[in-house]
Coordinates of C-alpha atoms in Angstrom, one line a residue:
M5 CA -27.5 -15.2 17.6
K6 CA -29.8 -13.1 15.4
T7 CA -27.8 -11.1 12.8
Y8 CA -28.7 -7.8 11.2
E9 CA -27.4 -6.0 8.2
S10 CA -24.9 -3.4 9.0
S11 CA -22.8 -1.0 6.9
E12 CA -21.0 -2.0 3.5
Y13 CA -17.5 -1.1 2.8
D14 CA -14.8 -1.6 0.2
V15 CA -12.2 -2.9 2.5
I16 CA -12.6 -4.3 6.2
V17 CA -9.6 -4.6 8.3
V18 CA -9.8 -6.9 11.5
G19 CA -7.4 -5.8 14.3
A20 CA -5.8 -2.5 15.0
G21 CA -2.3 -3.5 15.8
H22 CA 0.7 -2.4 13.9
A23 CA -0.4 -4.5 10.8
G24 CA -4.0 -3.5 11.0
C25 CA -3.3 0.3 11.3
E26 CA -1.0 0.3 8.2
A27 CA -3.5 -1.9 6.2
A28 CA -6.4 0.4 7.0
L29 CA -4.5 3.7 6.4
A30 CA -3.2 2.4 3.1
A31 CA -6.7 1.3 1.8
A32 CA -8.2 4.6 2.9
H33 CA -5.5 6.7 1.3
M34 CA -6.1 4.8 -1.9
G35 CA -9.7 6.1 -1.9
E36 CA -11.4 3.0 -0.6
K37 CA -14.2 3.2 2.0
T38 CA -12.6 1.3 5.0
L39 CA -13.6 -0.2 8.2
L40 CA -11.0 -0.9 10.9
L41 CA -12.5 -3.2 13.5
T42 CA -10.8 -3.7 16.7
I43 CA -11.5 -5.6 19.9
N44 CA -10.5 -2.7 22.1
L45 CA -10.2 1.0 21.0
D46 CA -7.6 1.5 23.8
M47 CA -5.3 -1.0 22.1
V48 CA -4.9 0.8 18.8
A49 CA -1.2 0.5 17.8
F50 CA -0.5 -0.8 21.3
M51 CA 3.0 -2.1 22.3
P52 CA 2.4 -5.0 24.6
C53 CA 6.1 -5.9 24.5
N54 CA 9.0 -3.7 24.1
P55 CA 8.0 0.0 23.5
S56 CA 10.5 0.6 20.8
V57 CA 10.6 0.7 16.9
G58 CA 13.5 -0.3 14.7
G59 CA 16.9 -2.2 15.0
P60 CA 18.8 -4.4 12.7
A61 CA 16.7 -5.1 9.5
K62 CA 13.6 -4.0 11.4
G63 CA 14.5 -0.3 11.2
I64 CA 15.1 -0.5 7.5
V65 CA 11.5 -2.1 7.3
V66 CA 10.1 1.1 8.9
R67 CA 12.0 3.3 6.4
E68 CA 10.6 1.2 3.6
I69 CA 7.0 1.6 5.1
D70 CA 7.7 5.3 5.1
A71 CA 9.0 5.4 1.5
L72 CA 5.8 3.6 0.4
G73 CA 3.5 6.1 2.1
G74 CA 3.0 4.2 5.4
Q75 CA 2.5 5.7 8.9
M76 CA 4.9 3.9 11.2
G77 CA 7.9 6.1 10.8
K78 CA 6.0 9.3 11.0
N79 CA 4.4 8.0 14.2
I80 CA 7.6 7.1 16.0
D81 CA 9.3 10.3 14.9
A82 CA 6.5 12.2 16.7
T83 CA 6.5 10.1 19.9
Y84 CA 10.1 8.9 20.5
V85 CA 11.9 9.4 23.8
Q86 CA 15.3 8.2 22.6
M87 CA 16.8 7.8 19.1
R88 CA 20.0 5.9 18.2
M89 CA 21.7 4.7 15.1
L90 CA 23.1 1.1 15.6
N91 CA 26.2 -0.5 14.0
T92 CA 27.8 2.9 13.1
G93 CA 31.2 1.3 13.1
K94 CA 30.1 -1.2 10.4
G95 CA 29.2 -0.9 6.7
P96 CA 26.0 0.7 5.5
A97 CA 24.3 -2.6 4.8
V98 CA 23.9 -3.2 8.5
R99 CA 23.3 0.1 10.0
A100 CA 20.0 0.5 11.5
L101 CA 18.0 3.2 13.5
R102 CA 16.2 2.3 16.7
A103 CA 13.9 4.5 18.8
Q104 CA 12.4 4.1 22.2
A105 CA 8.8 5.1 22.0
D106 CA 6.6 6.8 24.4
K107 CA 4.2 3.8 24.7
W108 CA 1.0 5.8 25.4
Q109 CA 1.8 8.7 23.1
Y110 CA 2.4 6.2 20.2
H111 CA -0.9 4.7 20.7
E112 CA -2.7 8.0 21.0
H113 CA -1.0 9.6 18.0
M114 CA -1.8 6.7 15.7
K115 CA -5.5 6.6 17.0
D116 CA -5.7 10.2 16.3
T117 CA -4.2 9.8 12.8
I118 CA -6.8 7.0 12.0
E119 CA -9.8 8.9 13.4
N120 CA -8.9 11.9 11.2
T121 CA -8.3 10.0 8.0
P122 CA -10.9 10.4 5.3
N123 CA -12.7 7.2 4.1
L124 CA -11.7 5.4 7.3
T125 CA -14.0 4.4 10.1
L126 CA -12.6 3.0 13.3
R127 CA -15.0 0.8 15.4
Q128 CA -14.8 -1.5 18.5
G129 CA -16.1 -5.0 17.9
V130 CA -15.2 -8.7 17.8
A131 CA -15.1 -10.4 14.4
D132 CA -16.6 -14.0 14.9
E133 CA -17.2 -15.2 11.5
L134 CA -16.3 -14.6 7.8
I135 CA -19.0 -14.5 5.1
V136 CA -17.7 -16.8 2.4
E137 CA -19.8 -17.6 -0.7
D138 CA -18.4 -20.0 -3.4
G139 CA -14.9 -19.5 -2.2
V140 CA -15.1 -15.7 -2.1
C141 CA -14.9 -13.7 1.1
K142 CA -17.8 -11.1 1.1
G143 CA -17.4 -9.7 4.7
L144 CA -17.8 -10.8 8.3
I145 CA -20.2 -11.1 11.2
T146 CA -19.4 -9.8 14.7
N147 CA -20.2 -11.1 18.1
T148 CA -23.1 -8.6 18.4
G149 CA -24.6 -10.1 15.2
A150 CA -23.7 -7.2 12.8
R151 CA -23.1 -8.2 9.2
Y152 CA -20.6 -6.1 7.5
L153 CA -20.1 -6.6 3.8
A154 CA -17.0 -5.8 1.9
K155 CA -15.2 -6.3 -1.5
S156 CA -12.1 -7.5 0.5
V157 CA -11.2 -8.4 4.1
V158 CA -7.7 -8.2 5.8
L159 CA -7.2 -10.2 9.1
T160 CA -4.6 -9.0 11.4
T161 CA -5.6 -10.7 14.8
G162 CA -2.0 -10.6 16.2
T163 CA -1.6 -12.8 19.4
A164 CA -5.3 -12.5 20.3
A165 CA -6.4 -15.6 18.3
R166 CA -7.3 -18.1 21.0
G167 CA -4.8 -16.3 23.1
K168 CA -3.7 -17.9 26.5
I169 CA -1.6 -16.0 29.1
I170 CA 0.8 -18.2 31.3
I171 CA 2.4 -17.1 34.4
G172 CA 3.9 -20.1 36.2
E173 CA 1.0 -22.5 37.0
L174 CA -1.5 -19.7 36.2
T175 CA -3.1 -19.9 32.8
Y176 CA -6.2 -18.1 31.5
S177 CA -7.7 -17.1 28.2
S178 CA -6.7 -13.6 27.1
G179 CA -5.2 -11.4 24.4
P180 CA -2.0 -9.3 25.0
N181 CA -1.9 -7.2 28.1
N182 CA -5.1 -8.8 29.4
S183 CA -7.2 -7.8 26.5
L184 CA -10.0 -9.9 25.1
P185 CA -9.1 -12.9 23.1
S186 CA -10.5 -13.8 19.7
I187 CA -12.0 -17.3 20.0
K188 CA -14.6 -17.9 17.3
L189 CA -12.6 -16.4 14.3
P190 CA -9.8 -19.0 14.4
E191 CA -12.3 -21.7 14.9
N192 CA -14.0 -20.3 11.7
L193 CA -10.8 -20.2 9.8
E194 CA -10.3 -24.0 10.6
K195 CA -13.7 -24.8 9.4
L196 CA -12.9 -23.0 6.0
G197 CA -9.9 -25.3 5.7
F198 CA -7.1 -23.2 6.9
K199 CA -4.1 -25.0 8.6
L200 CA -3.3 -23.2 12.0
R201 CA -0.6 -23.8 14.4
R202 CA 0.3 -22.7 17.9
F203 CA 3.1 -20.1 18.6
K204 CA 4.2 -18.6 21.7
T205 CA 5.8 -15.2 22.7
G206 CA 6.6 -13.5 26.0
T207 CA 7.2 -10.3 27.7
P208 CA 9.4 -9.3 30.7
P209 CA 8.4 -7.7 34.0
R210 CA 7.8 -4.0 34.3
V211 CA 9.4 -2.4 37.5
D212 CA 8.9 1.0 39.0
G213 CA 11.7 3.4 37.8
N214 CA 11.6 5.3 41.2
T215 CA 12.9 2.1 42.8
V216 CA 15.8 1.4 40.5
D217 CA 19.3 2.3 41.5
Y218 CA 20.8 3.6 38.2
S219 CA 24.2 4.1 39.8
K220 CA 24.9 0.5 39.5
T221 CA 24.0 0.4 35.8
E222 CA 25.5 1.8 32.5
E223 CA 23.8 4.7 30.8
E224 CA 23.0 4.5 27.2
P225 CA 21.9 7.9 25.9
G226 CA 20.4 9.0 22.6
D227 CA 22.4 10.4 19.5
S228 CA 23.3 14.0 19.2
E229 CA 23.1 14.0 15.4
P230 CA 19.6 14.3 14.0
R231 CA 18.0 11.0 13.1
H232 CA 14.5 10.2 11.6
F233 CA 12.6 7.3 10.4
S234 CA 10.3 9.2 8.1
Y235 CA 11.7 11.1 5.0
T236 CA 9.3 13.8 5.7
T237 CA 10.6 14.7 9.2
S238 CA 12.8 17.7 9.4
D239 CA 16.2 17.9 11.3
A240 CA 14.7 21.0 13.2
S241 CA 12.3 18.6 15.1
Y242 CA 15.0 16.3 16.4
I243 CA 15.0 16.2 20.3
K244 CA 18.3 17.3 21.9
P245 CA 20.2 14.4 23.7
E246 CA 19.8 16.0 27.0
D247 CA 16.0 16.1 26.5
Q248 CA 15.9 12.4 25.5
M249 CA 15.4 9.7 28.0
S250 CA 18.3 7.3 28.6
C251 CA 18.3 3.5 28.6
Y252 CA 20.4 1.7 31.0
M253 CA 22.2 -1.6 30.9
T254 CA 22.9 -4.1 33.7
Y255 CA 23.5 -7.9 33.8
T256 CA 22.2 -11.0 35.3
N257 CA 24.7 -12.9 37.5
P258 CA 25.4 -16.4 38.9
K259 CA 22.8 -15.7 41.6
T260 CA 20.1 -15.0 39.1
H261 CA 20.8 -18.1 37.3
E262 CA 20.8 -20.2 40.4
I263 CA 17.3 -18.9 41.2
I264 CA 16.1 -19.9 37.7
R265 CA 17.7 -23.3 37.8
E266 CA 16.2 -24.1 41.2
N267 CA 12.7 -23.3 39.9
L268 CA 12.8 -24.8 36.5
D269 CA 10.2 -27.4 37.6
R270 CA 7.9 -24.5 37.9
A271 CA 8.9 -22.9 34.6
P272 CA 6.1 -23.4 32.0
M273 CA 8.8 -23.6 29.2
F274 CA 10.1 -26.9 30.9
S275 CA 7.2 -28.2 32.7
G276 CA 5.1 -28.8 29.8
I277 CA 2.4 -26.1 30.3
I278 CA 3.6 -24.2 27.2
K279 CA 2.8 -26.1 24.0
G280 CA 3.4 -23.4 21.4
V281 CA 6.8 -22.8 19.7
G282 CA 8.7 -19.7 20.9
P283 CA 11.0 -17.2 19.0
R284 CA 14.5 -18.5 18.5
Y285 CA 15.9 -15.0 18.5
C286 CA 14.1 -13.6 21.5
P287 CA 14.2 -16.4 24.1
S288 CA 13.1 -16.2 27.7
I289 CA 15.7 -15.6 30.4
E290 CA 15.1 -19.1 31.7
D291 CA 15.7 -20.5 28.2
K292 CA 18.9 -18.7 27.9
V293 CA 20.2 -19.8 31.3
V294 CA 19.7 -23.4 30.2
R295 CA 21.0 -23.2 26.7
F296 CA 23.9 -21.1 27.5
A297 CA 24.9 -22.7 30.8
D298 CA 28.5 -21.6 30.3
K299 CA 27.8 -17.9 30.4
D300 CA 27.8 -16.3 33.9
R301 CA 25.9 -13.2 32.9
H302 CA 23.5 -12.0 30.3
Q303 CA 22.7 -8.4 29.2
I304 CA 19.6 -6.7 30.7
F305 CA 18.3 -3.4 29.3
L306 CA 16.2 -0.9 31.4
E307 CA 14.1 1.0 29.0
P308 CA 11.5 3.8 29.9
E309 CA 8.0 3.3 28.7
G310 CA 7.2 7.0 28.4
R311 CA 7.7 10.4 29.8
H312 CA 4.5 10.4 31.9
T313 CA 5.0 7.0 33.6
K314 CA 7.5 5.5 35.9
E315 CA 7.2 2.0 34.3
V316 CA 10.4 0.5 33.1
Y317 CA 10.7 -2.3 30.7
V318 CA 13.2 -4.9 31.7
G319 CA 14.5 -5.8 28.3
D320 CA 15.9 -9.2 27.4
F321 CA 14.4 -10.6 30.7
S322 CA 11.3 -12.1 29.2
T323 CA 9.9 -14.8 31.4
S324 CA 6.9 -16.9 32.4
M325 CA 8.0 -17.9 35.8
P326 CA 5.5 -17.7 38.7
E327 CA 5.4 -14.1 40.1
E328 CA 7.1 -14.8 43.3
V329 CA 10.1 -16.2 41.4
Q330 CA 10.2 -13.4 39.0
L331 CA 10.5 -11.0 42.0
K332 CA 13.5 -13.0 43.4
M333 CA 15.1 -13.1 39.9
V334 CA 14.6 -9.2 39.5
H335 CA 16.0 -8.5 42.9
S336 CA 19.1 -10.5 42.2
V337 CA 20.1 -8.2 39.4
A338 CA 22.4 -5.2 40.0
G339 CA 20.5 -1.9 40.4
L340 CA 17.2 -3.8 40.7
E341 CA 17.7 -5.1 44.4
K342 CA 14.9 -3.0 45.7
A343 CA 12.9 -2.7 42.5
E344 CA 9.1 -2.9 42.8
L345 CA 7.3 -5.2 40.4
M346 CA 4.5 -3.2 38.6
R347 CA 3.6 -5.9 36.0
P348 CA 4.9 -9.5 36.0
G349 CA 6.2 -11.0 32.8
Y350 CA 4.1 -13.6 31.0
A351 CA 4.1 -15.9 28.0
I352 CA 1.1 -15.9 25.6
E353 CA 0.2 -18.8 23.2
Y354 CA -1.8 -17.9 20.1
D355 CA -3.0 -19.3 16.7
V356 CA -1.3 -18.5 13.5
I357 CA -2.1 -19.4 9.9
E358 CA 0.6 -21.5 8.1
P359 CA 1.9 -18.6 5.7
W360 CA 2.5 -20.9 2.8
Q361 CA -1.3 -20.8 2.3
L362 CA -0.8 -17.1 1.1
K363 CA 0.2 -15.5 -2.2
H364 CA 2.8 -12.8 -2.4
T365 CA 0.1 -10.3 -2.3
L366 CA -0.8 -11.8 1.1
E367 CA -4.2 -13.0 -0.3
T368 CA -5.2 -16.5 0.8
K369 CA -4.9 -19.2 -1.9
N370 CA -8.1 -20.9 -1.2
I371 CA -10.4 -18.0 -0.4
K372 CA -10.5 -15.0 -2.8
N373 CA -10.6 -11.5 -1.4
L374 CA -9.3 -12.6 1.9
F375 CA -5.9 -11.2 3.1
T376 CA -4.0 -11.8 6.3
A377 CA -1.1 -9.9 7.8
G378 CA 1.1 -9.4 10.8
Q379 CA 1.8 -11.9 13.8
M380 CA -1.1 -14.2 12.7
N381 CA 1.1 -15.0 9.7
G382 CA 3.8 -16.3 12.0
T383 CA 6.0 -13.3 12.4
S384 CA 7.4 -11.5 15.4
G385 CA 7.9 -7.8 15.9
Y386 CA 5.9 -4.6 15.3
E387 CA 8.0 -3.7 12.1
E388 CA 7.4 -7.0 10.4
A389 CA 3.7 -6.6 11.2
G390 CA 3.5 -3.1 9.8
G391 CA 5.3 -4.1 6.6
Q392 CA 2.9 -7.0 6.0
G393 CA -0.2 -4.8 6.9
L394 CA 1.0 -2.1 4.4
I395 CA 1.1 -4.7 1.6
A396 CA -2.2 -6.4 2.6
G397 CA -3.9 -3.2 2.7
I398 CA -2.6 -2.0 -0.6
N399 CA -3.7 -5.3 -2.2
A400 CA -7.1 -5.3 -0.6
A401 CA -7.7 -1.8 -2.1
L402 CA -6.4 -3.0 -5.5
R403 CA -8.7 -5.9 -5.4
A404 CA -11.6 -3.6 -4.5
Q405 CA -10.6 -1.5 -7.5
N406 CA -10.3 -4.6 -9.8
K407 CA -6.6 -3.8 -10.4
P408 CA -3.7 -6.2 -10.5
G409 CA -1.9 -7.0 -7.2
F410 CA 1.3 -5.3 -5.9
T411 CA 4.3 -7.2 -4.8
L412 CA 7.9 -6.5 -3.8
Q413 CA 10.8 -8.6 -4.9
R414 CA 13.8 -9.7 -2.7
D415 CA 16.0 -7.1 -4.3
E416 CA 13.5 -4.3 -3.8
A417 CA 12.9 -4.4 -0.1
Y418 CA 13.3 -6.2 3.2
I419 CA 9.5 -6.3 3.1
G420 CA 9.8 -8.5 -0.1
V421 CA 12.4 -10.8 1.6
L422 CA 10.0 -11.1 4.6
I423 CA 6.9 -12.0 2.5
D424 CA 8.8 -14.2 0.2
D425 CA 10.4 -16.2 3.0
L426 CA 6.9 -16.7 4.5
V427 CA 5.1 -17.8 1.6
T428 CA 7.8 -19.9 0.0
K429 CA 9.3 -21.6 3.0
G430 CA 6.7 -21.2 5.8
T431 CA 8.0 -20.9 9.3
N432 CA 8.3 -23.4 12.3
E433 CA 8.7 -20.6 14.8
P434 CA 7.9 -16.9 15.1
Y435 CA 9.8 -15.3 12.2
R436 CA 12.1 -12.4 12.8
L437 CA 13.8 -10.4 10.1
L438 CA 17.6 -10.4 10.2
T439 CA 20.1 -8.8 7.7
S440 CA 21.5 -12.1 6.9
R441 CA 18.1 -13.2 5.4
A442 CA 18.7 -10.8 2.6
E443 CA 20.9 -11.8 -0.3
Y444 CA 21.2 -8.2 -1.6
R445 CA 21.5 -6.3 1.6
L446 CA 24.0 -3.8 0.3
L447 CA 21.1 -2.7 -2.1
L448 CA 18.5 -2.8 0.7
R449 CA 20.0 -0.2 3.0
H450 CA 18.6 2.0 5.6
D451 CA 19.7 5.2 3.7
N452 CA 18.2 4.5 0.3
A453 CA 14.7 3.2 1.0
D454 CA 13.3 6.3 -0.6
L455 CA 15.2 5.8 -3.8
R456 CA 13.9 2.2 -4.0
L457 CA 10.3 2.7 -3.2
T458 CA 8.9 6.3 -3.3
E459 CA 8.0 6.0 -6.9
K460 CA 6.1 2.9 -6.3
G461 CA 4.3 4.6 -3.4
H462 CA 3.5 7.5 -5.7
K463 CA 2.1 5.2 -8.4
L464 CA -0.1 3.7 -5.8
G465 CA -1.6 7.0 -4.7
L466 CA 0.2 6.9 -1.3
I467 CA 2.8 9.6 -1.9
S468 CA 1.6 13.2 -2.4
E469 CA 2.6 15.2 -5.5
E470 CA 4.4 17.6 -3.2
R471 CA 6.5 14.8 -1.5
Y472 CA 7.1 13.3 -4.9
Q473 CA 8.6 16.5 -6.3
E474 CA 10.8 16.8 -3.2
F475 CA 12.0 13.2 -4.1
E476 CA 12.6 14.0 -7.7
D477 CA 14.7 17.0 -6.4
K478 CA 16.8 14.9 -4.2
K479 CA 17.5 12.5 -7.0
Q480 CA 18.6 15.3 -9.2
A481 CA 20.8 16.7 -6.4
I482 CA 22.5 13.3 -6.0
E483 CA 23.2 13.2 -9.8
D484 CA 24.6 16.8 -9.7
A485 CA 26.8 15.9 -6.7
M486 CA 28.0 12.8 -8.3
Q487 CA 29.1 14.8 -11.5
A488 CA 30.7 17.5 -9.4
I489 CA 32.8 15.1 -7.5
K490 CA 33.9 13.3 -10.6
Q491 CA 35.0 16.6 -12.2
V492 CA 37.0 18.0 -9.2
K493 CA 40.7 17.3 -9.0
I494 CA 42.6 16.4 -5.9
H495 CA 46.3 17.2 -6.2
P496 CA 49.2 16.0 -3.9
T497 CA 49.5 19.3 -1.9
D498 CA 50.9 19.5 1.6
E499 CA 47.3 19.9 2.9
V500 CA 46.2 16.8 1.2
Q501 CA 49.1 14.7 2.3
E502 CA 48.6 15.9 5.9
Y503 CA 45.0 14.9 5.7
L504 CA 45.8 11.4 4.3
A505 CA 48.4 11.0 7.1
S506 CA 45.9 11.9 9.7
I507 CA 43.5 9.1 8.5
K508 CA 46.5 6.7 8.1
Q509 CA 46.3 6.4 4.4
D510 CA 49.2 6.3 1.8
R511 CA 50.4 9.6 0.2
L512 CA 49.1 10.7 -3.0
N513 CA 51.7 10.5 -5.9
A514 CA 49.6 12.3 -8.6
G515 CA 46.4 14.1 -9.1
V516 CA 43.2 12.1 -9.1
S517 CA 39.4 12.9 -9.5
G518 CA 37.4 13.6 -6.3
A519 CA 35.5 10.3 -7.0
D520 CA 38.6 8.2 -7.0
F521 CA 39.9 10.0 -3.9
L522 CA 36.6 9.4 -2.1
K523 CA 37.0 5.6 -2.7
R524 CA 39.9 5.5 -0.4
P525 CA 39.1 4.2 3.2
R526 CA 38.2 6.8 5.7
V527 CA 38.1 9.7 3.2
T528 CA 34.8 11.6 3.4
F529 CA 32.8 13.8 1.2
D530 CA 33.0 16.6 3.7
A531 CA 36.8 16.3 3.7
I532 CA 37.0 16.7 0.0
E533 CA 34.9 19.8 0.1
K534 CA 37.3 21.3 2.7
L535 CA 40.3 20.4 0.5
V536 CA 38.9 21.9 -2.7
G537 CA 37.7 24.9 -0.9
H538 CA 34.0 25.0 -1.9
P539 CA 30.9 23.0 -1.4
L540 CA 29.9 20.2 -3.9
A541 CA 26.5 19.5 -2.3
S542 CA 24.4 21.2 0.2
D543 CA 22.4 18.2 1.8
R544 CA 24.1 15.7 4.0
Y545 CA 21.7 12.9 2.8
V546 CA 22.8 13.6 -0.8
K547 CA 26.5 13.4 0.3
E548 CA 25.8 10.2 2.0
Q549 CA 24.4 8.7 -1.2
V550 CA 27.3 9.7 -3.3
E551 CA 29.8 8.5 -0.7
I552 CA 28.2 5.0 -0.4
A553 CA 27.9 4.6 -4.2
L554 CA 31.4 5.3 -4.9
K555 CA 33.0 3.5 -2.0
Y556 CA 31.0 0.4 -2.5
E557 CA 30.7 0.6 -6.3
G558 CA 32.3 -2.8 -7.0
Y559 CA 30.2 -4.6 -4.5
I560 CA 27.0 -3.1 -5.7
K561 CA 27.8 -4.0 -9.2
K562 CA 28.2 -7.6 -8.2
E563 CA 24.9 -7.6 -6.4
K564 CA 23.2 -6.1 -9.3
V565 CA 24.4 -9.0 -11.6
M566 CA 22.8 -11.4 -9.1
V567 CA 19.7 -9.4 -9.3
D568 CA 19.6 -9.6 -13.0
R569 CA 19.5 -13.4 -12.8
L570 CA 16.8 -13.2 -10.2
H571 CA 14.7 -11.1 -12.5
R572 CA 15.2 -13.5 -15.5
L573 CA 14.0 -16.3 -13.2
E574 CA 11.1 -14.3 -11.8
S575 CA 9.9 -13.6 -15.3
K576 CA 9.5 -17.3 -15.8
K577 CA 6.1 -17.7 -14.5
I578 CA 4.4 -20.9 -13.5
P579 CA 0.9 -21.2 -14.9
E580 CA -1.8 -21.2 -12.0
G581 CA -3.5 -24.4 -11.3
I582 CA -0.8 -26.5 -12.8
D583 CA -1.1 -30.3 -11.9
Y584 CA 2.3 -31.4 -10.7
N585 CA 1.2 -35.0 -10.4
A586 CA 1.1 -34.9 -14.3
I587 CA 4.8 -34.2 -14.4
S588 CA 5.9 -37.8 -13.7
S589 CA 9.7 -37.2 -13.9
L590 CA 9.6 -34.8 -10.9
A591 CA 11.2 -36.1 -7.6
T592 CA 8.5 -37.0 -5.1
E593 CA 9.8 -34.4 -2.6
A594 CA 9.7 -31.7 -5.2
R595 CA 6.4 -32.7 -6.3
Q596 CA 4.9 -32.6 -2.8
K597 CA 6.4 -29.2 -2.1
F598 CA 5.3 -27.7 -5.3
E599 CA 1.7 -29.0 -4.6
K600 CA 1.8 -27.4 -1.1
I601 CA 3.4 -24.1 -1.8
R602 CA 2.3 -23.7 -5.4
P603 CA 5.2 -21.2 -6.5
E604 CA 4.4 -18.4 -8.8
S605 CA 7.7 -18.4 -10.7
I606 CA 10.7 -20.5 -11.4
A607 CA 12.7 -18.2 -9.1
Q608 CA 10.3 -18.9 -6.2
A609 CA 10.4 -22.7 -6.9
E610 CA 14.2 -22.5 -6.8
R611 CA 14.1 -21.1 -3.3
I612 CA 11.9 -24.0 -1.9
S613 CA 14.1 -26.2 0.2
G614 CA 14.4 -29.8 -1.0
V615 CA 14.0 -28.7 -4.6
N616 CA 17.1 -29.6 -6.7
P617 CA 18.3 -28.2 -10.1
A618 CA 17.1 -31.3 -11.9
D619 CA 13.6 -30.6 -10.7
L620 CA 13.7 -27.0 -11.8
A621 CA 15.0 -28.1 -15.3
I622 CA 12.2 -30.7 -15.6
L623 CA 9.5 -28.2 -14.6
T624 CA 10.9 -25.4 -16.9
A625 CA 10.9 -27.8 -19.8
Y626 CA 7.4 -28.9 -19.1
I627 CA 6.2 -25.3 -19.0
Q628 CA 8.0 -24.4 -22.2
Q629 CA 6.3 -27.4 -24.1
G630 CA 3.0 -25.5 -23.5
K631 CA 0.9 -28.6 -22.8
I632 CA 0.0 -27.7 -19.1
A633 CA -2.4 -30.2 -17.3
K634 CA -4.5 -28.2 -14.8
L635 CA -6.0 -29.4 -11.5
P636 CA -9.5 -30.8 -11.8
G637 CA -12.0 -28.0 -11.1
Y638 CA -9.4 -25.3 -11.5
G639 CA -10.8 -21.9 -12.8
K640 CA -13.9 -22.0 -10.5
N641 CA -14.4 -18.6 -8.9
K642 CA -11.3 -17.3 -10.6

């Protein structure tokens, strides 16, 4: 096709899913002239799977995105239909906020935000080929022949890269929700030397809410206490529980499982039609029935897709069975006996880039100025995509400004854990964030994301001066409240003893500071204020920080000792371009893994599976000697 010279930008972002939106907004807010190119303008920030945001670990990522100046938290706060805090009976390290979104309003609100952001152009088009000269990405060419030049490019193609939808025996080329697939771009990436692999994900059927018998299900309403993802959202805007839309829970049963087993020969998961690797932590219902044959039922969640649609998402019922089998499966579930299928469930296969080919900045190792983010890096979930997109967009902007890159360490954010896992270990399946993946999860809580990251966002230019001053005021208020509770005295009065008895705590034998009293199980900051007869802090979020800091003081100190060791190892950098074959005493497995992943520090090298302490000691000694052999040709285009 004949090409023509089109516009020139500082940053180009390909794909307007959750990763692409965060990447483009970050680059534009940092002052870079940015193009956001998407296959379909009607798919901006679209939710092809569950219309929800948050959950364990994922909800904390959304708070981190917001603390750095991203959009996802603001967007869900403006468009949710239900908000709930999960794991409230557990410790603060695993509490997580989750919101059910109005699917269409979420898309429209994000699109409106993008369209009204200075420095940002939103355009429909299909990226077919990257412009690469001497190992440096200079822009891209679209299917209409337009040549767009840029200082840096971010790819966020999601599940569209050579996407293939599968419903029973039916297969066809498609992106999510029957959108156009991206065919030529992944082919171009292969020609450029990138290693790609095939992943699979899926989505459940949608049913007509008018045909659901909710009397046979269990209602799950939203929270009455105000909740928000964004630190900029006020409590006054919280939707009352009676105005929120409830979700409902039901279950599969032996009849459902019998229908599935009788049709396994037609299930693409087992017939061989599906070649891609699916997500371990979000399996299809047919996979669950086979793998957990001893269970006679599985939870099913009925979740509204919005206020102005009757479509209901049948959560945890993902399937790629033939449509007529799906209908039988749905009708076997309590409450869905007469449900009308509005959309069948489907599986989708797509290409991903092996993430060990990336740096922690999400720049590719073999092509300079090219960044990738989101599901094309092998992750699952809107939140993981948004977190990566924000980091990729920040670094694409910094590269355009000729400034050093920005990274987050494992002790600083779940986003840091996510990216480090991807680039250090790679992934053999769609990666999902879990709280168990973080070594320092007591430090990486839902409640303190702003304290961890707002200053970083401000330095990047993503947090306004007004918001930063509010953050500084909050920090001072926390310090003042901490001093106040340390200075106040709690004496063994009758009122205090009655309170302790009511929460099943031992009597107080002598006067103690409010701080020591608060360390007792089930004692709250509010209760201490009531006992002393005057307020010690005016803000509930300030009280929360003081309460957690004191109750978990010992555990937090232990994690900080571990963090200090991590920082010492992270400070031991490995020279770029080092020739590991020149270190003859390294074990073969360690040498091969070092050559493949090319760790940036001793800490990262330590996290590579198959590398033992002896290998680390040898590598450290070699670097300390200072006589570093470099790979042939290293330094070109650096």
